[in-house]
mmCIF file of C-alpha atoms in Angstrom:
data_model
loop_
_atom_site.group_PDB
_atom_site.id
_atom_site.type_symbol
_atom_site.label_atom_id
_atom_site.label_comp_id
_atom_site.label_asym_id
_atom_site.label_seq_id
_atom_site.Cartn_x
_atom_site.Cartn_y
_atom_site.Cartn_z
ATOM 1 C CA MET A 33 -7.951 36.130 34.272
ATOM 2 C CA THR A 34 -8.711 34.880 37.799
ATOM 3 C CA GLU A 35 -7.215 31.512 38.476
ATOM 4 C CA PRO A 36 -9.928 28.809 38.890
ATOM 5 C CA THR A 37 -10.183 27.063 42.248
ATOM 6 C CA ASN A 38 -11.456 23.742 40.904
ATOM 7 C CA TYR A 39 -9.270 22.268 38.224
ATOM 8 C CA LEU A 40 -7.028 19.464 37.002
ATOM 9 C CA LEU A 41 -3.698 20.502 35.585
ATOM 10 C CA TYR A 42 -2.455 17.721 33.321
ATOM 11 C CA ASP A 43 -0.048 17.166 30.370
ATOM 12 C CA GLY A 44 -2.081 17.575 27.274
ATOM 13 C CA GLU A 45 0.514 15.853 25.086
ATOM 14 C CA CYS A 46 0.520 12.658 27.291
ATOM 15 C CA PRO A 47 -1.881 10.184 25.594
ATOM 16 C CA PHE A 48 -2.652 8.576 28.979
ATOM 17 C CA CYS A 49 -3.385 11.886 30.717
ATOM 18 C CA SER A 50 -5.523 13.149 27.827
ATOM 19 C CA SER A 51 -7.505 9.874 27.702
ATOM 20 C CA TYR A 52 -8.019 9.970 31.459
ATOM 21 C CA VAL A 53 -9.582 13.447 31.413
ATOM 22 C CA ARG A 54 -11.851 12.541 28.411
ATOM 23 C CA TRP A 55 -13.490 9.566 30.068
ATOM 24 C CA SER A 56 -13.426 10.781 33.762
ATOM 25 C CA ARG A 57 -16.339 13.150 33.470
ATOM 26 C CA LEU A 58 -14.886 15.279 36.228
ATOM 27 C CA GLN A 59 -16.882 18.377 35.095
ATOM 28 C CA GLU A 60 -20.094 16.511 36.027
ATOM 29 C CA SER A 61 -18.868 15.818 39.615
ATOM 30 C CA VAL A 62 -17.661 19.282 40.632
ATOM 31 C CA PRO A 63 -19.414 22.619 39.725
ATOM 32 C CA GLY A 64 -17.223 24.999 37.780
ATOM 33 C CA PHE A 65 -14.448 22.325 37.353
ATOM 34 C CA ARG A 66 -11.899 22.938 34.651
ATOM 35 C CA LEU A 67 -9.512 20.727 32.775
ATOM 36 C CA LEU A 68 -6.234 22.685 32.147
ATOM 37 C CA ASP A 69 -3.502 21.554 29.868
ATOM 38 C CA ALA A 70 -0.115 22.385 31.612
ATOM 39 C CA ARG A 71 1.441 23.209 28.239
ATOM 40 C CA GLU A 72 -1.141 26.010 27.719
ATOM 41 C CA ASN A 73 -0.902 27.360 31.250
ATOM 42 C CA PRO A 74 2.766 28.103 31.854
ATOM 43 C CA SER A 75 2.098 30.636 34.614
ATOM 44 C CA LEU A 76 0.024 28.156 36.550
ATOM 45 C CA VAL A 77 2.740 25.492 36.146
ATOM 46 C CA ALA A 78 5.310 28.096 37.405
ATOM 47 C CA ASP A 79 3.159 28.869 40.434
ATOM 48 C CA HIS A 80 2.841 25.176 41.299
ATOM 49 C CA ARG A 81 6.554 24.628 40.799
ATOM 50 C CA GLU A 82 7.343 27.438 43.209
ATOM 51 C CA ALA A 83 5.176 25.730 45.769
ATOM 52 C CA GLY A 84 7.104 22.360 45.204
ATOM 53 C CA ARG A 85 4.507 20.677 42.968
ATOM 54 C CA GLU A 86 6.142 19.551 39.699
ATOM 55 C CA VAL A 87 3.699 18.696 36.908
ATOM 56 C CA ASN A 88 6.126 16.285 35.170
ATOM 57 C CA THR A 89 5.987 14.128 38.280
ATOM 58 C CA GLY A 90 2.257 14.309 38.808
ATOM 59 C CA MET A 91 -0.983 15.862 37.864
ATOM 60 C CA ILE A 92 -2.212 18.617 40.062
ATOM 61 C CA LEU A 93 -5.851 18.721 41.301
ATOM 62 C CA SER A 94 -7.120 21.839 42.944
ATOM 63 C CA LEU A 95 -10.405 21.564 44.906
ATOM 64 C CA ASN A 96 -11.709 24.787 46.414
ATOM 65 C CA GLY A 97 -8.201 26.155 46.137
ATOM 66 C CA ILE A 98 -6.545 23.182 47.984
ATOM 67 C CA PRO A 99 -3.920 21.600 45.833
ATOM 68 C CA TYR A 100 -3.323 17.807 45.614
ATOM 69 C CA HIS A 101 -0.356 16.521 43.669
ATOM 70 C CA GLY A 102 0.479 13.082 42.199
ATOM 71 C CA HIS A 103 -0.990 10.089 44.047
ATOM 72 C CA LEU A 104 -3.024 12.320 46.360
ATOM 73 C CA ALA A 105 -4.648 13.895 43.300
ATOM 74 C CA LEU A 106 -5.417 10.434 41.807
ATOM 75 C CA ASN A 107 -6.934 9.416 45.127
ATOM 76 C CA ARG A 108 -9.129 12.543 45.374
ATOM 77 C CA LEU A 109 -10.215 12.044 41.745
ATOM 78 C CA ALA A 110 -11.218 8.546 42.451
ATOM 79 C CA LEU A 111 -13.339 9.735 45.377
ATOM 80 C CA LEU A 112 -14.988 12.253 43.071
ATOM 81 C CA SER A 113 -15.618 9.806 40.250
ATOM 82 C CA THR A 114 -19.177 9.406 38.948
ATOM 83 C CA SER A 115 -20.539 5.947 38.928
ATOM 84 C CA SER A 116 -21.396 6.219 35.251
ATOM 85 C CA GLY A 117 -19.377 3.950 33.037
ATOM 86 C CA PHE A 118 -17.089 1.054 33.524
ATOM 87 C CA LEU A 119 -13.810 3.104 33.612
ATOM 88 C CA ASN A 120 -15.125 5.442 36.218
ATOM 89 C CA LYS A 121 -16.281 2.582 38.392
ATOM 90 C CA LEU A 122 -12.881 0.927 37.964
ATOM 91 C CA ASN A 123 -11.023 4.172 38.773
ATOM 92 C CA SER A 124 -13.055 4.569 41.880
ATOM 93 C CA LEU A 125 -12.609 0.925 42.975
ATOM 94 C CA LEU A 126 -8.814 0.936 42.469
ATOM 95 C CA PHE A 127 -7.716 4.437 43.558
ATOM 96 C CA ARG A 128 -10.058 5.319 46.400
ATOM 97 C CA SER A 129 -7.436 3.707 48.588
ATOM 98 C CA GLU A 130 -4.611 6.132 49.298
ATOM 99 C CA ALA A 131 -2.280 3.172 49.731
ATOM 100 C CA VAL A 132 -3.071 1.739 46.322
ATOM 101 C CA SER A 133 -2.790 5.241 44.706
ATOM 102 C CA SER A 134 0.605 5.778 46.400
ATOM 103 C CA PHE A 135 1.870 2.383 45.137
ATOM 104 C CA ALA A 136 0.442 2.681 41.501
ATOM 105 C CA TYR A 137 1.228 6.311 40.845
ATOM 106 C CA PRO A 138 5.126 6.062 40.348
ATOM 107 C CA LEU A 139 4.455 3.329 37.874
ATOM 108 C CA MET A 140 2.025 5.402 36.053
ATOM 109 C CA VAL A 141 4.509 8.315 35.866
ATOM 110 C CA ALA A 142 7.207 5.985 34.579
ATOM 111 C CA GLY A 143 4.766 4.736 31.821
ATOM 112 C CA ARG A 144 4.056 8.433 30.976
ATOM 113 C CA ASN A 145 7.704 9.339 30.721
ATOM 114 C CA THR A 146 8.458 6.238 28.602
ATOM 115 C CA VAL A 147 5.562 6.998 26.145
ATOM 116 C CA LEU A 148 6.636 10.636 25.858
ATOM 117 C CA LYS A 149 10.136 9.692 25.079
ATOM 118 C CA LEU A 150 9.030 7.042 22.449
ATOM 119 C CA LEU A 151 6.751 9.630 20.917
ATOM 120 C CA GLY A 152 9.566 12.214 20.812
ATOM 121 C CA ARG A 153 7.704 14.613 23.141
ATOM 122 C CA ASN A 154 9.373 16.735 25.693
ATOM 123 C CA GLN A 155 8.469 17.121 29.356
ATOM 124 C CA VAL A 156 6.385 20.213 30.231
ATOM 125 C CA SER A 157 8.675 23.205 30.518
#
C-alpha cells in the first residue's frame, strides 16, 4: 500500500484524540484526507520515529507529504478547520495562533498521558 500524503496519525485508544478526530470533520477540508490510528499503523509510526517525531508526544499531521508534529500539527489543523459547528469554530479560534498552540499542547499531552494511565492503557509502541 502506498503511504497517503494527507493524513492525521493519532492514538486511537486516547479518548481525547478519538473525540477530536470525530468532530473535526477534517475529511471535508482536505481532499483524500485520512485519519490513521497509530496503533493500527506500526510501520508509519516507526517511519516517523526514525525522523524524530514521536507519536506519544504529539499527533502527526501530513499535508501534501509535509509532516507537522505536536503543537504545529494542532495549529495547522486549526487553520484547516471548517466553520461548521461550535467545536470547529472554537478549535480555529484558539489554536490558529502558533503561540497558543505551543503553550497549550504540552498540557494536552499531559492530560492524554494521565487519562491513558488511569484507564490502564499503554503508550503507542
